[in-house]
Tab-separated table of C-alpha atoms and ligand atoms in Angstrom:
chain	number	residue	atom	x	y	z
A	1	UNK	CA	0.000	0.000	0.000
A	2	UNK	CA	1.519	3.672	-1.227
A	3	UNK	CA	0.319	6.539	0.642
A	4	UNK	CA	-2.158	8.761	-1.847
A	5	UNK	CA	-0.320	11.832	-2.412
A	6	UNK	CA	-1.515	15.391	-4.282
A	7	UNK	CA	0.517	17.643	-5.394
A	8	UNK	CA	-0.432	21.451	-5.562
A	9	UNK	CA	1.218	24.045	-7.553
A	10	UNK	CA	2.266	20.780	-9.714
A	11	UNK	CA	2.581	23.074	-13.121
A	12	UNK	CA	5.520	25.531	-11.557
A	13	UNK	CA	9.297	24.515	-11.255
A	14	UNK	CA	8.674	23.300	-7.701
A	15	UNK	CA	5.842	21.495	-8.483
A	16	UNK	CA	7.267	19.685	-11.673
A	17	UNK	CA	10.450	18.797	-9.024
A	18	UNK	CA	7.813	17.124	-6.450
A	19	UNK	CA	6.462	15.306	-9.466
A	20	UNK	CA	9.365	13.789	-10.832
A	21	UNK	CA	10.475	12.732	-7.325
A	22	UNK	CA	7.077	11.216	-5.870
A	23	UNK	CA	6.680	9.174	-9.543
A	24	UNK	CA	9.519	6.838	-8.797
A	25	UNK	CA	8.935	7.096	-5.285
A	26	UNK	CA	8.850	3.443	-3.670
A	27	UNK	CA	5.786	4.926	-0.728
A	28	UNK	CA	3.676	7.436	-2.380
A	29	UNK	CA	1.709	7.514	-5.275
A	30	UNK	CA	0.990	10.464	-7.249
A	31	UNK	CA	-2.892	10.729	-7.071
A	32	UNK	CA	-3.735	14.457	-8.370
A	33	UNK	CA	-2.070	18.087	-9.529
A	34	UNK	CA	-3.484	21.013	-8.948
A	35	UNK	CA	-2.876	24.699	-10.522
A	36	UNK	CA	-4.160	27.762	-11.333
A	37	UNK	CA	-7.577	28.358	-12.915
A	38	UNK	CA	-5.890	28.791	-16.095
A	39	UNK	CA	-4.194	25.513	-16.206
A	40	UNK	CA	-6.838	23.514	-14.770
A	41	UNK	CA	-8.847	20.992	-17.092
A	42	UNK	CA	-6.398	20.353	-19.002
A	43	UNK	CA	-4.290	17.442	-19.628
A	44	UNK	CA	-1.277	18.258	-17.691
A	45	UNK	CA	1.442	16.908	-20.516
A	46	UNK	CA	-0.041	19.737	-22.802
A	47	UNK	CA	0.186	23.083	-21.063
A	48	UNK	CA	3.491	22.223	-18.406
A	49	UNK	CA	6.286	23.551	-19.464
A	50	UNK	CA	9.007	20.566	-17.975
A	51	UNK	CA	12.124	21.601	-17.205
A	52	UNK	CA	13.147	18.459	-15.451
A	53	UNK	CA	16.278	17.201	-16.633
A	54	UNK	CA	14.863	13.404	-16.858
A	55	UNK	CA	11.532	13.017	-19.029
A	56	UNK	CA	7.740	13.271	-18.271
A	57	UNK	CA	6.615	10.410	-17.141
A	58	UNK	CA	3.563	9.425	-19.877
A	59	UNK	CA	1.096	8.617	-17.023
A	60	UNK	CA	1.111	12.181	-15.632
A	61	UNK	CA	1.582	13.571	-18.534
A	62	UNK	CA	-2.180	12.522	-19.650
A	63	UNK	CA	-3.595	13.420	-16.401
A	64	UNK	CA	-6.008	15.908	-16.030
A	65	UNK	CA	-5.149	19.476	-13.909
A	66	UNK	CA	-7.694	19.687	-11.288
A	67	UNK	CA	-8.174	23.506	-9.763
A	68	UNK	CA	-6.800	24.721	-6.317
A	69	UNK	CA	-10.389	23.945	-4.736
A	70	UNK	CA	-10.681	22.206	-0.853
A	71	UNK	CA	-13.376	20.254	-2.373
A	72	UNK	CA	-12.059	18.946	-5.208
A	73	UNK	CA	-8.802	18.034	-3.507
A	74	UNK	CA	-10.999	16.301	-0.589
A	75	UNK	CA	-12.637	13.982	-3.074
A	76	UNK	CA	-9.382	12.337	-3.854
A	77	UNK	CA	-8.888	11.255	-0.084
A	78	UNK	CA	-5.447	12.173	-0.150
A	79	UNK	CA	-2.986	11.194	2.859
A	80	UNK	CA	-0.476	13.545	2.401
A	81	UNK	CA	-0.864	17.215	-0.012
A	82	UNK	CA	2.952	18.893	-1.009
A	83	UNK	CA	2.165	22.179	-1.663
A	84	UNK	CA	4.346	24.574	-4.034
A	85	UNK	CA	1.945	27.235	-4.826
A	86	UNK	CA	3.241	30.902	-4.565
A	87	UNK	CA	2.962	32.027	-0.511
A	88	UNK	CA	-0.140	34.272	-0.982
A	89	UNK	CA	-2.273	31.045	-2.495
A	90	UNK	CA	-0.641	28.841	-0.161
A	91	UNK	CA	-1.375	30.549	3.026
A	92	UNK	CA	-5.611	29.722	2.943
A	93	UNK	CA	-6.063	26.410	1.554
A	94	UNK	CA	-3.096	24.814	3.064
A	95	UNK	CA	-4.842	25.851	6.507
A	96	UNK	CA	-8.587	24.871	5.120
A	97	UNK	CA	-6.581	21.168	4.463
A	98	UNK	CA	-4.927	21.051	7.542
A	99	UNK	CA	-8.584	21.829	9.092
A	100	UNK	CA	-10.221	19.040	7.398
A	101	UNK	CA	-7.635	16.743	8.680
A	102	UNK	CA	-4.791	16.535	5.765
A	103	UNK	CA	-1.478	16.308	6.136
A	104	UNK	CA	0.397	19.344	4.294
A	105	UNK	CA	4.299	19.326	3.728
A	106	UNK	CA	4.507	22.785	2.511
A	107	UNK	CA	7.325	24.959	0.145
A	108	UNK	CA	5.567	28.316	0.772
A	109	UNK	CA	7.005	30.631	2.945
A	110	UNK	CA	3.705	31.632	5.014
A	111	UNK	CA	3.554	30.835	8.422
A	112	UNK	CA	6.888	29.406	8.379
A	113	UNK	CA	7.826	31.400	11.242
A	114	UNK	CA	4.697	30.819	13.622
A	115	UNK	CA	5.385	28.419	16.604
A	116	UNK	CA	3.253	26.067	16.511
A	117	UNK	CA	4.417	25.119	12.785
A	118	UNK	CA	7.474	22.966	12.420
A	119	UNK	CA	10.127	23.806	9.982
A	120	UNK	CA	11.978	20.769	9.425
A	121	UNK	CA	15.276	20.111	7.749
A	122	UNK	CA	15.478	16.598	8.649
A	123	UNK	CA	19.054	15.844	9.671
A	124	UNK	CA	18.982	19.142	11.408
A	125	UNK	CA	16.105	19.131	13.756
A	126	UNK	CA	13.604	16.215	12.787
A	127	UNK	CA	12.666	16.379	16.410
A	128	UNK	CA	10.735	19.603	15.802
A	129	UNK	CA	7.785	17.614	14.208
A	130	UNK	CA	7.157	16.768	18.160
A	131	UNK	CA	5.369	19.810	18.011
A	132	UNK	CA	2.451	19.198	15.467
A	133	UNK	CA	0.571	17.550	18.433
A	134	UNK	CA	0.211	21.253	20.105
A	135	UNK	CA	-0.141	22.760	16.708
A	136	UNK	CA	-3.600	20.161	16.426
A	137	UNK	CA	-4.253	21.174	19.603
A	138	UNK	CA	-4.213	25.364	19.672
A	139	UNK	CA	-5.881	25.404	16.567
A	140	UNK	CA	-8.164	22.453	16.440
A	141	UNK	CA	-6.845	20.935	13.448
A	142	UNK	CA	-7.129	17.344	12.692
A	143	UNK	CA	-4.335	17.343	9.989
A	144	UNK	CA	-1.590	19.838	10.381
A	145	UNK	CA	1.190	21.547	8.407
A	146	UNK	CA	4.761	21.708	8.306
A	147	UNK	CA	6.785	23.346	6.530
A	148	UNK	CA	10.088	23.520	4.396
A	149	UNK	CA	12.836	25.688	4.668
A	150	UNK	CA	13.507	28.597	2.591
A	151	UNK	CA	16.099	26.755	-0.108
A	152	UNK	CA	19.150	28.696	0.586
A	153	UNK	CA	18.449	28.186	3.970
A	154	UNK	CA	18.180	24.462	3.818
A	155	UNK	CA	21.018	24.300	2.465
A	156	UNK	CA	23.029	26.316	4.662
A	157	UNK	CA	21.259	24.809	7.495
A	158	UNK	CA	22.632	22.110	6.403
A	159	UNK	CA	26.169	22.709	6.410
A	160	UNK	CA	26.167	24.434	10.117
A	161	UNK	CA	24.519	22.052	11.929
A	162	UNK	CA	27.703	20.085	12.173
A	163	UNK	CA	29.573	22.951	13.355
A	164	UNK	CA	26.947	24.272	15.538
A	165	UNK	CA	26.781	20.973	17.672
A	166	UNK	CA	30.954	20.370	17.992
A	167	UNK	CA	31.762	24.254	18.775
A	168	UNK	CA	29.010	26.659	18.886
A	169	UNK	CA	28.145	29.732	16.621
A	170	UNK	CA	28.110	33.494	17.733
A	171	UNK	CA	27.823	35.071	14.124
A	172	UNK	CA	27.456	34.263	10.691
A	173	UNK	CA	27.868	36.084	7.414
A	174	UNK	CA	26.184	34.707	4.601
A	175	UNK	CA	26.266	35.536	0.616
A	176	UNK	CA	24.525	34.113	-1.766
A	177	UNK	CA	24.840	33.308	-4.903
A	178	UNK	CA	21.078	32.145	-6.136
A	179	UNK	CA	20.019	30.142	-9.678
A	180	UNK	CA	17.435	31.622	-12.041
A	181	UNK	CA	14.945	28.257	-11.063
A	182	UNK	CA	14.800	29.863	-7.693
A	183	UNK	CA	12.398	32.665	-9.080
A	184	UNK	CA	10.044	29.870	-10.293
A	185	UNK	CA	9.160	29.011	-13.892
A	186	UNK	CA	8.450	33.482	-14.827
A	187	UNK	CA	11.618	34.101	-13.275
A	188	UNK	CA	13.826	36.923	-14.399
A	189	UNK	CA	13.546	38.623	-17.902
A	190	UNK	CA	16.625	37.424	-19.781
A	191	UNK	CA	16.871	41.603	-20.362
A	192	UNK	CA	17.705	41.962	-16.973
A	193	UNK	CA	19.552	39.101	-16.113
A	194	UNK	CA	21.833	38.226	-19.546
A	195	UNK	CA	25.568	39.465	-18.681
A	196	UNK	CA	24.591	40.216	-15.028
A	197	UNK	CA	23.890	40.201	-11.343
A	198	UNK	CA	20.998	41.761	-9.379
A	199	UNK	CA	22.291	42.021	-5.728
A	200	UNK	CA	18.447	42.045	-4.206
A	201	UNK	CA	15.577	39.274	-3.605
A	202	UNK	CA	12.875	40.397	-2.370
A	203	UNK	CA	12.490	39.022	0.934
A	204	UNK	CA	15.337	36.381	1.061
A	205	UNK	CA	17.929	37.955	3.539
A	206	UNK	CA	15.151	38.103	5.973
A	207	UNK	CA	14.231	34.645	5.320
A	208	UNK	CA	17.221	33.343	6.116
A	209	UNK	CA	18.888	35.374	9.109
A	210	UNK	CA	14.828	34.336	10.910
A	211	UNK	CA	14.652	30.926	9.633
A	212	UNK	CA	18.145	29.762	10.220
A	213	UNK	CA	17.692	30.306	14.317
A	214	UNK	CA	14.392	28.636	14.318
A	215	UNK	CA	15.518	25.779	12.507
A	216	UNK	CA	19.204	25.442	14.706
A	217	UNK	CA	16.955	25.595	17.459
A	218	UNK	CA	15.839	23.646	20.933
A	219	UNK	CA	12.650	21.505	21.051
A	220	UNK	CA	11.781	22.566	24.732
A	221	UNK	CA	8.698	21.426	26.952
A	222	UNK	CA	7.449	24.982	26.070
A	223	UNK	CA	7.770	24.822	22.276
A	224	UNK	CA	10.828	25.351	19.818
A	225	UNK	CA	13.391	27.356	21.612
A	226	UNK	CA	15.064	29.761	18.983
A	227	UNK	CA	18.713	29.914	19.021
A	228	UNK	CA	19.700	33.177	19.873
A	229	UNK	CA	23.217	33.834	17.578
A	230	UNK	CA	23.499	36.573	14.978
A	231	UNK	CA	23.356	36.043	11.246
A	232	UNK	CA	23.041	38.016	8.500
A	233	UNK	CA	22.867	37.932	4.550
A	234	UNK	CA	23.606	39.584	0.852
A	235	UNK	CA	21.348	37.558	-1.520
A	236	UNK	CA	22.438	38.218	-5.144
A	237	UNK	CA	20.414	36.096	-8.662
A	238	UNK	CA	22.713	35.033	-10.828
A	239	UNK	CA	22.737	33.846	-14.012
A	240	UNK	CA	22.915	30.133	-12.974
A	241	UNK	CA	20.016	27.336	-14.161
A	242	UNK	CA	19.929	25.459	-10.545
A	243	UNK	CA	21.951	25.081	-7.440
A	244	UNK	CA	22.533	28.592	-4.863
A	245	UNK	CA	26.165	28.674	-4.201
A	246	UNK	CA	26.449	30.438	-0.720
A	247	UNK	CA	30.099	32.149	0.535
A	248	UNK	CA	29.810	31.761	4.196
A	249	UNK	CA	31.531	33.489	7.516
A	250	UNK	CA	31.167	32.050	10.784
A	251	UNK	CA	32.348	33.142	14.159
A	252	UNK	CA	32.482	29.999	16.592
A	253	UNK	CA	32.211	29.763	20.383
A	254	UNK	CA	35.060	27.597	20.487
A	255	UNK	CA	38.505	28.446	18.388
A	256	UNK	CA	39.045	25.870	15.437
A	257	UNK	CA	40.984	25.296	12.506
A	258	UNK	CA	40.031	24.394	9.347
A	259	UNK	CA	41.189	20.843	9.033
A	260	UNK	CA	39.349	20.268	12.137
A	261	UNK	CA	36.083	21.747	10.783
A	262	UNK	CA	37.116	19.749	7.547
A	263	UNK	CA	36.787	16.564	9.732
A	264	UNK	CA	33.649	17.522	11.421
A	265	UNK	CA	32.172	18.139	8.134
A	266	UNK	CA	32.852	14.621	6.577
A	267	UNK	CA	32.026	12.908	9.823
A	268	UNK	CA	28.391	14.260	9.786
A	269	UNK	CA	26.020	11.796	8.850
A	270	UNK	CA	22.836	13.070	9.774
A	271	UNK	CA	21.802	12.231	13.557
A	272	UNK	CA	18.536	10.505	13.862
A	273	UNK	CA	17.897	10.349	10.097
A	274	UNK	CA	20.962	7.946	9.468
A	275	UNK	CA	19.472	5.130	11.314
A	276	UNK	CA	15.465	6.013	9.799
A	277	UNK	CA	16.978	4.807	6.461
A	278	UNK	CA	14.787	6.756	4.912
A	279	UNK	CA	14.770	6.454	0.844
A	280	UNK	CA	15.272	10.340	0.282
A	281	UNK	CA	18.359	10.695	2.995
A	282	UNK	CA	21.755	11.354	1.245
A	283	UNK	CA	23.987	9.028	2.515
A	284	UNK	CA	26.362	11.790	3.001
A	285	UNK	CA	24.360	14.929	3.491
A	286	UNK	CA	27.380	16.639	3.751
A	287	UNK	CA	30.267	16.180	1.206
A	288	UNK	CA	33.459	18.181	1.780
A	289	UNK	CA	35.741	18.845	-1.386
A	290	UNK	CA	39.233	19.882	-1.354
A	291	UNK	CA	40.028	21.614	-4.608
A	292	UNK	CA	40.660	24.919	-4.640
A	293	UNK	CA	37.684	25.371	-7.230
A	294	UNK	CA	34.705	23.263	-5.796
A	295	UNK	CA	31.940	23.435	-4.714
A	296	UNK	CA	30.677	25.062	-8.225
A	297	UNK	CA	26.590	24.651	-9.403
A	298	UNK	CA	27.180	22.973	-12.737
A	299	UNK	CA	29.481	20.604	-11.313
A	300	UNK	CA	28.116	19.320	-7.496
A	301	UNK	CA	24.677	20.817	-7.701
A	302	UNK	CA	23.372	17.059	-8.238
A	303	UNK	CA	25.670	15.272	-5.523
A	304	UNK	CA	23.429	12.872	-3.214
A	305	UNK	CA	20.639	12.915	-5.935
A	306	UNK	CA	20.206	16.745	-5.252
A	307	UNK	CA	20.047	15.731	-1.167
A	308	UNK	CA	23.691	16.460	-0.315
A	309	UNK	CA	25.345	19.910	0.403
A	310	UNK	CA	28.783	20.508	-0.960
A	311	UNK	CA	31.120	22.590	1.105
A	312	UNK	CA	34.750	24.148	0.226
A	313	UNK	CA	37.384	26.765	0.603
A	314	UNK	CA	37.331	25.720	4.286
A	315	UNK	CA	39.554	28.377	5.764
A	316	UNK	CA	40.316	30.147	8.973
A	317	UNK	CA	39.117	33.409	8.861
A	318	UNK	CA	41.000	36.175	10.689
A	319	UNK	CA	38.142	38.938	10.453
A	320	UNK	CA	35.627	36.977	12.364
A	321	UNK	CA	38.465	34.645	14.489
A	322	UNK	CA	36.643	31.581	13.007
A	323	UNK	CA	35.766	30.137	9.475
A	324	UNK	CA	34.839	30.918	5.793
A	325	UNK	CA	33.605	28.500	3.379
A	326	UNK	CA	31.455	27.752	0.174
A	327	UNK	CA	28.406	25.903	0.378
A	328	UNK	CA	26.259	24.517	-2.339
A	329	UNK	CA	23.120	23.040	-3.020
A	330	UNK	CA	19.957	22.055	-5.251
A	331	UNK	CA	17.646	24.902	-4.742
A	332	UNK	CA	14.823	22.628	-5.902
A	333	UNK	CA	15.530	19.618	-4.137
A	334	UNK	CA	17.193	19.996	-1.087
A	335	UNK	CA	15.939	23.653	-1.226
A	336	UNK	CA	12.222	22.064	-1.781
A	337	UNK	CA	11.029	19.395	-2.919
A	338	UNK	CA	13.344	16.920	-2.213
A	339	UNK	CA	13.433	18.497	2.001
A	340	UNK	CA	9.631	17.892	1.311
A	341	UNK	CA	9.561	14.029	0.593
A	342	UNK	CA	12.119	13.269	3.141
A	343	UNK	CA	9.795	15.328	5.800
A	344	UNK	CA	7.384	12.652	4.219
A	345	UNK	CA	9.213	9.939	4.994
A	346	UNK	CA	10.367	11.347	8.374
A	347	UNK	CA	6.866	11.634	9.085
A	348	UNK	CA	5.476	8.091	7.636
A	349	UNK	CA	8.106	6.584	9.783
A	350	UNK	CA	7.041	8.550	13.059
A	351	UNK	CA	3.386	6.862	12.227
A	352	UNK	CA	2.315	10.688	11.723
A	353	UNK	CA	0.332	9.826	8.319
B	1	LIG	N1	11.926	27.773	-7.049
B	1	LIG	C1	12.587	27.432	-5.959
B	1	LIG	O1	13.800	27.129	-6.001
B	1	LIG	C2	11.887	27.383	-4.621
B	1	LIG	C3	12.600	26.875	-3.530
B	1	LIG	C4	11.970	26.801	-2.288
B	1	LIG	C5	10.671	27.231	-2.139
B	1	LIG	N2	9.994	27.743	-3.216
B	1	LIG	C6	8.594	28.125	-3.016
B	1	LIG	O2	7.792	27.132	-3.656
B	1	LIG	C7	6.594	27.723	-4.180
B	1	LIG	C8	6.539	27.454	-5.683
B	1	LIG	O3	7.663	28.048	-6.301
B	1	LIG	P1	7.997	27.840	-7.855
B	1	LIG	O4	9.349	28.373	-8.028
B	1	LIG	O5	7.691	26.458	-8.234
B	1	LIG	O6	6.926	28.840	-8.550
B	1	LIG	P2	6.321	28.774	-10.012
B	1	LIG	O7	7.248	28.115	-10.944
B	1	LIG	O8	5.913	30.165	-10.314
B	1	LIG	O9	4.994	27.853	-9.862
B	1	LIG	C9	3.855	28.304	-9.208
B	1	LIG	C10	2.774	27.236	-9.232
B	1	LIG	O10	1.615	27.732	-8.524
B	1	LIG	C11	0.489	27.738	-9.401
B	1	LIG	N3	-0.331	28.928	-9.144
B	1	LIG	C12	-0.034	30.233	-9.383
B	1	LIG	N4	-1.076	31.030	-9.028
B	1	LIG	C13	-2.043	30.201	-8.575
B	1	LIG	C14	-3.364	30.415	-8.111
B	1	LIG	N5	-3.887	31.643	-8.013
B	1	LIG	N6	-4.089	29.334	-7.720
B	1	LIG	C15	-3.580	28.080	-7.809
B	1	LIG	N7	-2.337	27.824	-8.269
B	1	LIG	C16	-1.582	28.869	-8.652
B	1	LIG	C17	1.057	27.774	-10.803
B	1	LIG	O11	0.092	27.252	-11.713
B	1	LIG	P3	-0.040	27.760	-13.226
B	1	LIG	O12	0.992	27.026	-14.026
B	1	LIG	O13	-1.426	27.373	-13.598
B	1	LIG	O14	0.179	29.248	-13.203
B	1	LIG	C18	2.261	26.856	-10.628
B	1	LIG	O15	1.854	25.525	-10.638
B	1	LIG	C19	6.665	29.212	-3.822
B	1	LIG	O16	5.980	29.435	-2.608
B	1	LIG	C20	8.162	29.446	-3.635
B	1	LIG	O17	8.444	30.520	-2.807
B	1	LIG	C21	10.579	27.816	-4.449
């Protein structure tokens, strides 16, 4: 028996990600897609524009877009909805779901920062999801919602838990250096974006300086603890197809040098997660390289199936009396949909489906 999954949003670059990965998932089968009323009642293979590096599978591509309606996704008695609709769409159904007792694993960024909502990177702090009992519970919900990191925060995330747990952070400096997909399937104007960089997305820094502490924080008896450590980020598009490439400063509580933070790198397999053997989990969810030129997005963005982060240039850094480094990842699978099926998993495993 495969869990009945929907996916909404399924027509955008998210959405075509989720697609491709729940197809050839070995738990969930691919049930419904919704979009937007302009997409919907129509056979999905003829109006998606698939981007997806390995072909449309022919049985979705004949099936038919249903719209972004509570009823009509209720009728297909789904046990888990991935949403990758835009935030403003997102923010009403995905509650009017999680009313009516679905499970939502959500890409939006609403509500991401509310308490009672888990925001789960899975090898960082899978024991968050303990709190979608007292998120049922204040609201009255008989299915809940949790939610996915923003993607260059998954990914850096990612790549400071390690250091986080072995010596303690007091600041970080991030920079980012974000793909085209990340503005979803409109994206840029090549106008603006051919031969250049636009230092400013809307919204991002602040994304990641909130979500980072939330998600590197305590599961307490009172609720998720945030950690209480400065960061702060530059987020620059590029004019990259996939994978954020992220130059990152970090002051530590305790000194260290860069062979050592090499070594906790490589040695982090993913706490809890490692021994779920969950089908999504990289088996290295952090891979350290030691050329002088690596990580770079054409070349490591699909390391660990698009699960792993890639980290280089580890260095001492005098400014900060700590470390810098370069961090990559998949913006659309580790940054989203791929987080999303492992939260799945993560959850299927906890009996929380
Ligand atoms: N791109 C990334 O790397 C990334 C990473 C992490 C999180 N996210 C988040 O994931 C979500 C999706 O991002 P994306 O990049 O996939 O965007 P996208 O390519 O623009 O896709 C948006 C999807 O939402 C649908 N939609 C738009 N307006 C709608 C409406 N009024 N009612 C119902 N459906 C509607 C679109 O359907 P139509 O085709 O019919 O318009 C499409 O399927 C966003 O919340 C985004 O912030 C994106």
């Amino acid at each position: 028996m495969k869990y009945r999954v929907g996916v909404l949003g399924g027509t955008g670059i998210v959405g075509q990600r989720m697609i491709s990965l729940v197809t050839s998932h070995p738990w969930f089968e691919l049930e419904f897609v919704t979009a937007s009323e302009k997409s919907s009642g129509r056979k999905y293979g003829d109006i998606v524009k698939w981007i997806i590096e390995k072909p449309l599978p022919d049985k979705i591509a004949g099936i038919k877009v249903e719209p972004t309606h509570i009823e009509r996704i209720l009728e297909y008695k789904p046990d888990i909805v991935f949403s990758a609709l835009p935030s403003s769409i997102a923010a009403n159904i995905e509650v009017e779901l999680a009313r009516e007792g679905i499970v939502v694993v959500s890409n939006a960024s609403s509500m991401r920062m509310e308490p009672d909502i888990p925001l789960i990177n899975p090898e960082v702090n899978a024991d968050h999801i303990d709190i979608i009992e007292r998120q049922q519970r204040n609201r009255g919900w008989r299915g809940y919602i949790v939610k996915v990191p923003n993607c260059s925060t998954a990914i850096l995330t990612l790549a400071l838990k390690p250091l986080y747990d072995e010596v303690g952070l007091k600041r970080v400096v991030v920079v980012t250096m974000q793909s085209l997909s990340g503005a979803g399937l409109k994206g840029v104007p090549s106008m603006l974006i051919l031969d250049n960089i636009i230092p400013y997305i809307g919204g991002e820094e602040e994304k990641i300086e909130n979500e980072t502490l939330k998600i590197l924080g305590k599961m307490t008896r009172s609720g998720i603890e945030k950690e209480d450590f400065s960061v702060t980020a530059s987020c620059n598009r590029v004019m990259v197809l996939e994978g954020h490439l992220e130059n990152v400063f970090v002051e530590t509580m305790e000194e260290i040098e860069a062979e050592e933070a090499s070594r906790i790198l490589r040695e982090f397999k993913g706490n809890k997660i490692k021994r779920y053997n969950l089908p999504s989990a990289p088996r290295e969810p952090v891979i350290v390289r030691s050329e002088d030129d690596r990580p770079q997005p054409r070349l490591d963005r699909f390391a660990g199936n698009g699960m792993s982060v890639v980290v280089g240039r580890i260095r001492r850094d005098k400014v900060l009396n700590g470390l810098k480094l370069v961090v990559l990842g998949h913006n659309t699978i580790r940054g989203a949909a791929g987080t999303a099926l492992l939260i799945a998993e993560l959850l299927a495993y906890r009996n929380l489906i």
